[in-house]
Coordinates of C-alpha atoms in Angstrom, one line a residue:
M191 CA 44.1 144.9 181.7
S192 CA 47.8 144.0 181.1
R193 CA 49.7 143.0 184.1
K194 CA 52.7 145.1 185.2
I195 CA 56.1 143.4 186.0
R196 CA 56.9 144.2 189.5
R197 CA 60.2 145.9 190.4
R198 CA 61.0 143.6 193.3
K199 CA 60.5 140.4 191.3
I200 CA 63.0 141.9 188.6
L201 CA 65.5 142.7 191.2
K202 CA 65.4 139.2 192.7
G203 CA 66.2 137.7 189.4
L204 CA 68.8 140.0 188.1
G205 CA 71.1 140.8 191.2
V206 CA 73.3 143.9 191.5
A207 CA 74.8 143.9 188.0
G208 CA 71.4 143.6 186.4
V209 CA 70.0 146.4 188.5
A210 CA 72.8 148.7 187.3
G211 CA 72.1 147.6 183.7
L212 CA 68.4 148.6 184.1
A213 CA 69.2 152.1 185.6
G214 CA 71.7 152.8 182.8
C215 CA 69.1 152.0 180.1
A216 CA 66.3 154.1 181.5
Q217 CA 65.0 156.7 179.1
A218 CA 63.1 159.9 179.8
G219 CA 59.4 159.7 178.8
E220 CA 57.8 162.4 176.6
D221 CA 56.4 164.2 179.6
T222 CA 59.6 164.5 181.5
P223 CA 62.0 167.3 180.2
T224 CA 65.6 166.6 181.0
E225 CA 67.9 169.3 182.1
E226 CA 71.4 169.5 180.8
D227 CA 73.0 169.3 184.3
S228 CA 71.3 166.8 186.4
G229 CA 74.4 165.9 188.4
G230 CA 75.2 167.0 192.0
D231 CA 75.5 164.5 194.9
G232 CA 72.7 162.3 193.9
G233 CA 73.8 159.1 192.0
D234 CA 76.2 159.3 189.0
G235 CA 74.9 162.5 187.5
E236 CA 72.8 160.8 184.8
D237 CA 69.1 161.7 184.5
M238 CA 67.5 158.4 185.7
S239 CA 64.0 159.6 185.5
T240 CA 61.2 158.0 183.4
A241 CA 57.7 159.5 183.1
T242 CA 54.9 156.9 182.7
P243 CA 52.7 157.0 179.8
T244 CA 49.9 159.6 180.0
D245 CA 46.2 158.7 179.6
E246 CA 45.3 159.1 175.9
S247 CA 42.0 160.7 176.9
G248 CA 43.6 163.4 179.0
D249 CA 41.5 162.9 182.1
G250 CA 43.3 160.1 183.6
D251 CA 40.3 158.4 184.9
T252 CA 38.8 156.5 181.9
D253 CA 40.1 153.0 182.6
T254 CA 36.9 151.2 183.7
E255 CA 38.4 147.8 184.6
T256 CA 38.2 146.9 188.3
D257 CA 40.4 144.8 190.7
A258 CA 39.8 143.6 194.2
G259 CA 40.5 146.3 196.7
G260 CA 42.4 146.2 199.9
D261 CA 39.3 145.2 201.9
G262 CA 37.8 143.0 199.2
G263 CA 35.9 145.7 197.5
A264 CA 36.1 146.5 193.8
V265 CA 38.7 149.3 192.9
E266 CA 38.6 150.8 189.5
S267 CA 41.8 150.9 187.6
R268 CA 42.8 154.4 186.8
T269 CA 45.6 156.9 186.5
I270 CA 46.9 159.0 189.2
R271 CA 48.3 162.3 187.8
L272 CA 51.2 164.1 189.6
G273 CA 53.3 167.2 188.9
I274 CA 56.9 167.4 190.2
L275 CA 58.2 170.9 190.6
M276 CA 61.7 171.3 191.8
G277 CA 64.9 173.2 191.4
V278 CA 67.7 171.1 190.0
T279 CA 69.5 174.0 188.4
G280 CA 70.5 177.5 189.7
Q281 CA 71.3 177.8 193.3
L282 CA 70.2 174.3 194.1
S283 CA 72.0 172.5 191.3
D284 CA 74.0 170.7 193.9
L285 CA 71.2 169.6 196.3
G286 CA 68.2 169.5 193.8
P287 CA 68.9 166.5 191.6
P288 CA 68.9 163.8 194.5
I289 CA 65.6 165.3 195.9
R290 CA 64.0 165.0 192.4
Q291 CA 65.3 161.4 192.3
G292 CA 63.5 160.7 195.7
A293 CA 60.2 162.0 194.2
E294 CA 60.4 160.2 191.0
L295 CA 61.6 157.0 192.8
A296 CA 58.2 157.0 194.7
A297 CA 56.1 157.6 191.5
D298 CA 58.0 154.8 189.4
Y299 CA 57.9 152.4 192.4
M300 CA 54.0 152.7 192.8
D301 CA 53.5 152.6 189.0
E302 CA 55.6 149.4 188.8
E303 CA 54.3 147.7 191.9
S304 CA 50.5 148.4 191.4
D305 CA 48.4 146.2 189.1
T306 CA 45.5 148.7 189.5
F307 CA 47.0 152.2 189.3
T308 CA 49.2 154.0 186.7
V309 CA 51.1 156.9 187.9
D310 CA 51.5 159.7 185.3
Y311 CA 53.9 162.4 186.2
Q312 CA 55.5 165.5 184.7
F313 CA 58.6 167.2 185.8
E314 CA 59.4 171.0 185.6
D315 CA 62.6 172.6 186.8
T316 CA 62.2 175.9 188.7
A317 CA 65.9 176.8 188.3
T318 CA 65.5 177.9 192.0
D319 CA 63.8 181.0 190.7
P320 CA 60.3 182.1 191.6
N321 CA 59.4 183.4 188.1
T322 CA 60.6 180.2 186.5
G323 CA 58.8 178.3 189.2
I324 CA 55.5 180.0 188.6
S325 CA 55.9 179.3 184.9
G326 CA 56.5 175.6 185.5
A327 CA 53.6 175.4 188.0
E328 CA 51.3 176.9 185.3
S329 CA 52.4 174.4 182.8
L330 CA 51.6 171.6 185.2
V331 CA 48.2 173.0 186.0
S332 CA 47.5 173.6 182.3
A333 CA 48.5 170.0 181.6
G334 CA 45.7 168.8 184.1
Y335 CA 47.8 167.9 187.1
P336 CA 45.8 168.3 190.3
M337 CA 48.7 167.9 192.7
I338 CA 52.3 169.0 192.8
A339 CA 55.2 167.6 194.7
G340 CA 57.4 170.7 195.4
A341 CA 58.8 173.3 195.3
L342 CA 62.2 173.1 197.1
S343 CA 63.2 176.8 197.8
S344 CA 60.8 178.3 200.2
T345 CA 60.6 181.5 198.2
V346 CA 59.6 179.5 195.1
T347 CA 57.1 177.4 197.0
I348 CA 55.4 180.5 198.5
Q349 CA 55.2 182.2 195.1
T350 CA 53.9 179.2 193.3
A351 CA 51.4 178.4 195.9
N352 CA 50.1 182.0 196.1
N353 CA 50.1 182.6 192.3
V354 CA 49.1 179.2 190.9
A355 CA 48.3 176.2 193.2
I356 CA 45.9 178.0 195.7
P357 CA 44.0 180.1 193.0
N358 CA 43.5 176.9 190.9
G359 CA 42.7 174.5 193.6
V360 CA 45.8 172.3 193.2
V361 CA 47.5 170.6 196.2
E362 CA 51.1 171.4 196.7
C363 CA 53.4 169.3 199.1
S364 CA 57.0 170.5 199.5
P365 CA 59.8 168.2 200.8
A366 CA 62.3 170.8 201.4
S367 CA 60.7 174.3 202.1
T368 CA 61.4 175.0 205.7
S369 CA 60.6 178.9 206.1
P370 CA 58.5 179.6 209.0
A371 CA 56.5 182.0 206.8
I372 CA 54.8 179.1 205.2
T373 CA 53.1 178.1 208.4
D374 CA 50.9 181.3 208.4
L375 CA 50.2 181.4 204.7
E376 CA 46.5 181.7 203.8
D377 CA 46.5 178.6 201.7
N378 CA 42.8 177.4 202.0
G379 CA 44.4 174.0 203.0
Y380 CA 46.1 173.4 199.7
L381 CA 49.7 173.7 200.9
Y382 CA 51.7 170.9 202.9
R383 CA 55.2 170.0 203.6
T384 CA 57.0 166.8 204.7
T385 CA 59.9 168.7 206.1
P386 CA 59.7 170.6 209.5
T387 CA 59.6 174.4 209.8
D388 CA 62.8 176.2 210.6
A389 CA 61.1 177.3 213.8
L390 CA 62.3 173.9 215.1
Q391 CA 65.7 173.9 213.3
S392 CA 66.6 177.2 214.9
E393 CA 66.0 175.7 218.4
V394 CA 68.3 172.7 217.5
M395 CA 71.0 175.0 216.2
T396 CA 70.8 177.2 219.3
Q397 CA 71.0 174.2 221.5
I398 CA 74.1 172.9 219.8
G399 CA 75.7 176.3 219.8
R400 CA 75.1 177.2 223.4
E401 CA 75.6 173.7 225.0
R402 CA 78.0 171.8 222.8
L403 CA 80.1 174.6 221.1
E404 CA 79.9 176.6 224.4
A405 CA 79.2 179.8 222.5
S406 CA 77.7 182.9 224.2
T407 CA 77.9 185.3 221.3
T408 CA 76.8 184.8 217.7
A409 CA 76.3 186.6 214.4
T410 CA 74.2 185.7 211.4
L411 CA 75.1 185.8 207.6
A412 CA 71.8 184.9 205.7
L413 CA 70.7 184.8 202.1
N414 CA 68.2 187.6 201.4
N415 CA 65.1 185.4 200.7
D416 CA 62.2 183.7 202.5
Y417 CA 64.5 180.7 203.6
G418 CA 67.5 182.7 204.6
Q419 CA 65.7 185.5 206.5
G420 CA 63.1 183.3 208.0
L421 CA 65.7 180.9 209.5
A422 CA 68.0 183.7 210.6
D423 CA 65.1 185.6 212.3
A424 CA 64.0 182.3 214.2
Y425 CA 67.6 181.6 215.2
V426 CA 68.2 185.1 216.5
S427 CA 65.0 184.8 218.7
A428 CA 65.9 181.4 219.9
W429 CA 69.5 182.4 220.8
E430 CA 68.3 185.5 222.8
D431 CA 65.6 183.4 224.5
A432 CA 68.5 181.0 225.6
G433 CA 70.4 184.0 227.2
G434 CA 72.9 184.4 224.4
T435 CA 74.0 187.7 222.7
V436 CA 73.4 188.4 218.9
Q437 CA 76.1 190.8 217.7
Q438 CA 75.5 191.3 214.1
E439 CA 72.8 190.3 211.6
V440 CA 73.9 190.6 208.0
S441 CA 72.2 189.6 204.7
F442 CA 73.6 188.7 201.3
E443 CA 72.5 188.4 197.7
P444 CA 73.3 185.3 195.7
G445 CA 75.8 185.2 192.8
A446 CA 78.2 187.9 194.1
S447 CA 81.9 187.7 193.1
S448 CA 82.9 188.3 196.6
Y449 CA 81.5 188.2 200.2
T450 CA 84.5 189.7 202.0
S451 CA 82.5 192.9 203.0
Q452 CA 79.6 190.8 204.3
L453 CA 81.9 188.6 206.4
S454 CA 83.7 191.6 207.7
S455 CA 80.4 193.1 208.9
A456 CA 79.3 189.9 210.5
L457 CA 82.6 189.2 212.1
Q458 CA 83.6 192.6 213.4
D459 CA 82.8 191.8 217.0
Q460 CA 84.5 188.5 217.0
P461 CA 81.5 186.2 217.7
D462 CA 82.1 182.8 219.3
L463 CA 79.8 181.4 216.6
L464 CA 78.9 182.5 213.1
M465 CA 75.6 181.1 211.6
I466 CA 75.5 181.1 207.9
V467 CA 72.4 180.1 206.0
G468 CA 72.2 179.9 202.2
Y469 CA 72.8 177.4 199.3
P470 CA 76.0 175.7 198.0
D471 CA 76.1 177.9 194.9
S472 CA 76.9 181.0 197.1
G473 CA 78.4 179.0 200.0
V474 CA 81.5 178.0 198.1
R475 CA 82.4 181.7 197.5
I476 CA 81.6 182.7 201.0
F477 CA 83.7 180.1 202.6
R478 CA 86.7 180.7 200.2
D479 CA 86.5 184.3 201.2
F480 CA 86.3 183.3 204.9
Y481 CA 89.4 181.2 204.8
N482 CA 91.3 183.7 202.8
D483 CA 90.9 186.3 205.6
Y484 CA 90.4 184.1 208.8
S485 CA 91.8 180.9 210.1
Q486 CA 89.7 177.9 211.4
D487 CA 90.6 179.0 214.9
F488 CA 88.9 182.4 214.5
C489 CA 85.4 181.0 215.4
D490 CA 83.2 178.1 214.9
V491 CA 80.5 178.2 212.1
I492 CA 77.2 176.5 212.1
V493 CA 75.1 175.9 208.9
P494 CA 71.7 174.4 208.2
D495 CA 70.5 171.9 205.6
G496 CA 70.9 174.4 202.7
L497 CA 74.6 174.2 203.0
Q498 CA 74.9 170.5 203.6
S499 CA 76.9 169.1 200.6
G500 CA 79.6 166.4 200.6
S501 CA 81.4 168.3 197.8
L502 CA 81.6 171.6 199.6
P503 CA 85.1 171.1 201.2
G504 CA 86.6 170.1 198.0
N505 CA 85.1 172.9 196.1
V506 CA 86.1 175.5 198.8
G507 CA 89.6 173.9 199.1
N508 CA 89.6 173.6 202.9
S509 CA 88.7 170.9 205.3
M510 CA 86.2 173.2 206.9
R511 CA 86.6 171.4 210.3
N512 CA 85.3 174.5 212.1
V513 CA 82.0 174.2 210.4
W514 CA 79.2 172.3 212.1
G515 CA 75.7 171.7 210.7
T516 CA 72.1 170.4 211.2
A517 CA 69.7 169.1 208.7
P518 CA 66.4 167.2 208.8
T519 CA 67.0 163.5 208.4
S520 CA 65.1 160.4 207.6
T521 CA 64.3 158.2 210.6
G522 CA 60.7 157.1 209.7
P523 CA 59.3 153.5 209.9
G524 CA 59.9 153.2 206.2
R525 CA 63.5 154.4 206.1
D526 CA 65.2 151.0 205.5
T527 CA 62.9 150.2 202.5
F528 CA 63.5 153.6 201.0
D529 CA 67.1 153.3 201.5
S530 CA 67.2 149.9 199.7
L531 CA 65.0 151.2 196.8
Y532 CA 67.2 154.4 196.4
Q533 CA 70.3 152.5 196.5
E534 CA 69.0 150.1 193.9
A535 CA 67.8 152.7 191.6
Y536 CA 70.6 155.2 191.7
D537 CA 73.5 153.4 193.2
S538 CA 73.8 156.1 195.8
D539 CA 73.4 156.5 199.6
P540 CA 70.3 158.8 200.1
S541 CA 71.6 159.9 203.6
E542 CA 74.4 161.8 201.8
S543 CA 71.9 164.3 200.4
P544 CA 69.2 166.1 202.5
F545 CA 65.4 165.8 201.8
T546 CA 65.5 162.7 199.7
G547 CA 63.2 160.8 202.1
Q548 CA 61.0 163.8 202.6
S549 CA 60.6 163.9 198.8
F550 CA 59.6 160.2 198.6
D551 CA 57.1 160.8 201.3
A552 CA 55.6 164.0 199.6
V553 CA 54.7 161.9 196.5
A554 CA 53.5 158.9 198.5
V555 CA 51.1 161.0 200.6
L556 CA 49.8 162.8 197.6
A557 CA 49.2 159.5 195.7
L558 CA 47.4 158.0 198.7
A559 CA 45.2 161.1 199.0
N560 CA 44.4 160.9 195.3
A561 CA 43.5 157.2 195.6
A562 CA 41.3 157.8 198.6
A563 CA 39.6 160.8 196.7
G564 CA 38.9 158.5 193.8
E565 CA 39.6 161.3 191.2
N566 CA 42.3 163.7 189.8
D567 CA 40.6 166.7 191.5
G568 CA 42.5 169.0 193.7
E569 CA 39.8 169.9 196.2
A570 CA 39.0 166.2 196.7
I571 CA 42.7 165.3 197.1
R572 CA 43.2 168.2 199.6
D573 CA 40.3 166.9 201.8
Q574 CA 42.1 163.4 202.0
M575 CA 45.6 164.6 202.9
N576 CA 45.2 164.5 206.7
A577 CA 43.1 161.4 206.5
V578 CA 45.7 159.2 204.7
A579 CA 48.6 160.5 206.8
N580 CA 47.6 161.0 210.4
E581 CA 47.0 158.5 213.2
G582 CA 44.3 155.9 212.7
G583 CA 43.7 153.1 210.2
E584 CA 45.8 150.5 208.5
E585 CA 49.6 151.2 208.5
V586 CA 51.0 151.9 205.1
T587 CA 54.8 152.3 204.6
P588 CA 57.1 152.4 201.6
E589 CA 57.2 148.7 201.6
N590 CA 53.4 148.1 201.0
L591 CA 52.8 151.4 199.3
A592 CA 51.0 149.9 196.1
E593 CA 48.7 147.9 198.5
G594 CA 48.1 151.0 200.3
L595 CA 46.8 152.7 197.2
E596 CA 44.3 150.0 196.7
M597 CA 43.2 150.1 200.4
A598 CA 42.7 153.8 200.2
A599 CA 40.7 153.6 197.0
S600 CA 38.4 150.9 198.5
G601 CA 37.5 153.1 201.5
T602 CA 39.8 151.6 204.0
E603 CA 41.2 154.1 206.5
V604 CA 45.0 154.2 206.1
N605 CA 47.9 155.7 208.0
Y606 CA 51.0 156.5 206.0
Q607 CA 54.3 156.0 208.0
G608 CA 57.0 157.4 205.9
A609 CA 60.7 157.2 205.1
S610 CA 61.5 160.6 206.7
S611 CA 59.1 160.5 209.6
A612 CA 55.6 159.3 210.7
V613 CA 54.3 162.2 208.5
E614 CA 51.9 163.6 211.0
F615 CA 50.4 166.8 209.7
D616 CA 49.1 169.5 212.1
D617 CA 46.1 171.7 211.2
V618 CA 48.2 174.0 208.9
G619 CA 50.0 171.2 207.0
D620 CA 53.2 171.3 208.9
I621 CA 55.1 168.4 210.4
A622 CA 55.1 168.9 214.2
A623 CA 58.2 166.9 215.1
A624 CA 61.5 165.9 213.3
T625 CA 64.9 164.3 213.7
Y626 CA 67.9 166.3 212.7
Q627 CA 71.4 165.3 211.8
F628 CA 74.2 167.0 213.7
Y629 CA 77.1 166.9 211.5
R630 CA 80.7 168.3 211.0
Y631 CA 82.6 169.0 207.9
Q632 CA 85.9 167.4 207.3
E633 CA 88.3 166.7 204.4
G634 CA 86.4 165.0 201.7
G635 CA 82.8 165.6 203.1
F636 CA 81.0 165.7 206.3
E637 CA 80.6 163.3 209.3
V638 CA 77.3 162.9 211.1
I639 CA 77.9 162.9 214.7
E640 CA 74.4 162.0 216.0
N641 CA 70.8 162.4 215.4
I642 CA 68.7 164.7 217.6
E643 CA 65.0 164.5 218.0
Y644 CA 63.0 167.6 218.4
S645 CA 59.4 168.5 218.6
A646 CA 57.4 171.8 219.0

């Protein structure tokens, strides 16, 4: 078996300039279609991904050479097969590319660091559209990928899970789908997520609104999909439970040329706080319309992760200093290693984009479960997801991820401690606790005020 040159050994020899040179020379493999616009806030806008070579036999498990495992046992060299299904165009064209980079970073890192495992992955763009997502998921399943990192939009994740992943026995792990509706999905154990449910985020937003912004009345303006309506409903419930008054609940469709009417309806009773949930694609138009008709002093606004974008004030043409926000952030034991790897690969700070750490963790957990299963079989991988993530066993972090694969494959019990969190799954595949950024928009981007820990 040919020995792979390890990423960290290369980096030590080349320094910063060499790293930049390597990144600039990366080419997309045959299994990784590139989209025309892979820019956004993640890196320099280039498509930096590389798909590792696929196994020529098609089953990914034909390499019969063995290496010493993590506990001294023999581990068979083989290929781990992974699908990546994420929206990098459409409504998530601003947020999606850095999240994709987090996923591909994990796959490339394991492939380069491991002398035993090859990681073969294929990317499909959902265009933040359920029908396109279903088509992409079908392509991955048809190509023989037993596990999928994705999707991003909650609506796309629910549709791809119900129509493709669950019926075909394929494990799906989303790094960014936060809708509470996912919790109660009848998924037969095939759907997981490394990001917390918005049932938690709604509590955090309410706490900030009631205690820090001293608001007693609120209104909601929410995107009409599973993400927008799920978070808005949870927020309304949390706000009323906290003794506040919800004056108006207004929904909107994406891609409208104007949101003046919806804003007028939401703000007609002059709430202390307006909660807006959506994506930057529509958010730019919403905030332009807001500042055309209202001043920053009219009311405070609070937004969730879907509207966290450093380019938003510039695109809107306003400092947006009356806009506050929350977003799941990465504070896991492997955060420092992940930050370093991401910075080296993309010359960008991952903390400037939401869900990058969660994306790395989704791929890492799937790969560890695959290694523990010993085969590219969805049911076998599903049965190992909790085992490799939850408490008990040898600690595996992003730093020793390649060694973790060998330990899991040799039968050693492992406990993945991620970049975003400890990645502890409950009995329905949700993360039970999370840390949220509390941030505020300002000229040129946003400022993180503090991190808030929250658990169910």
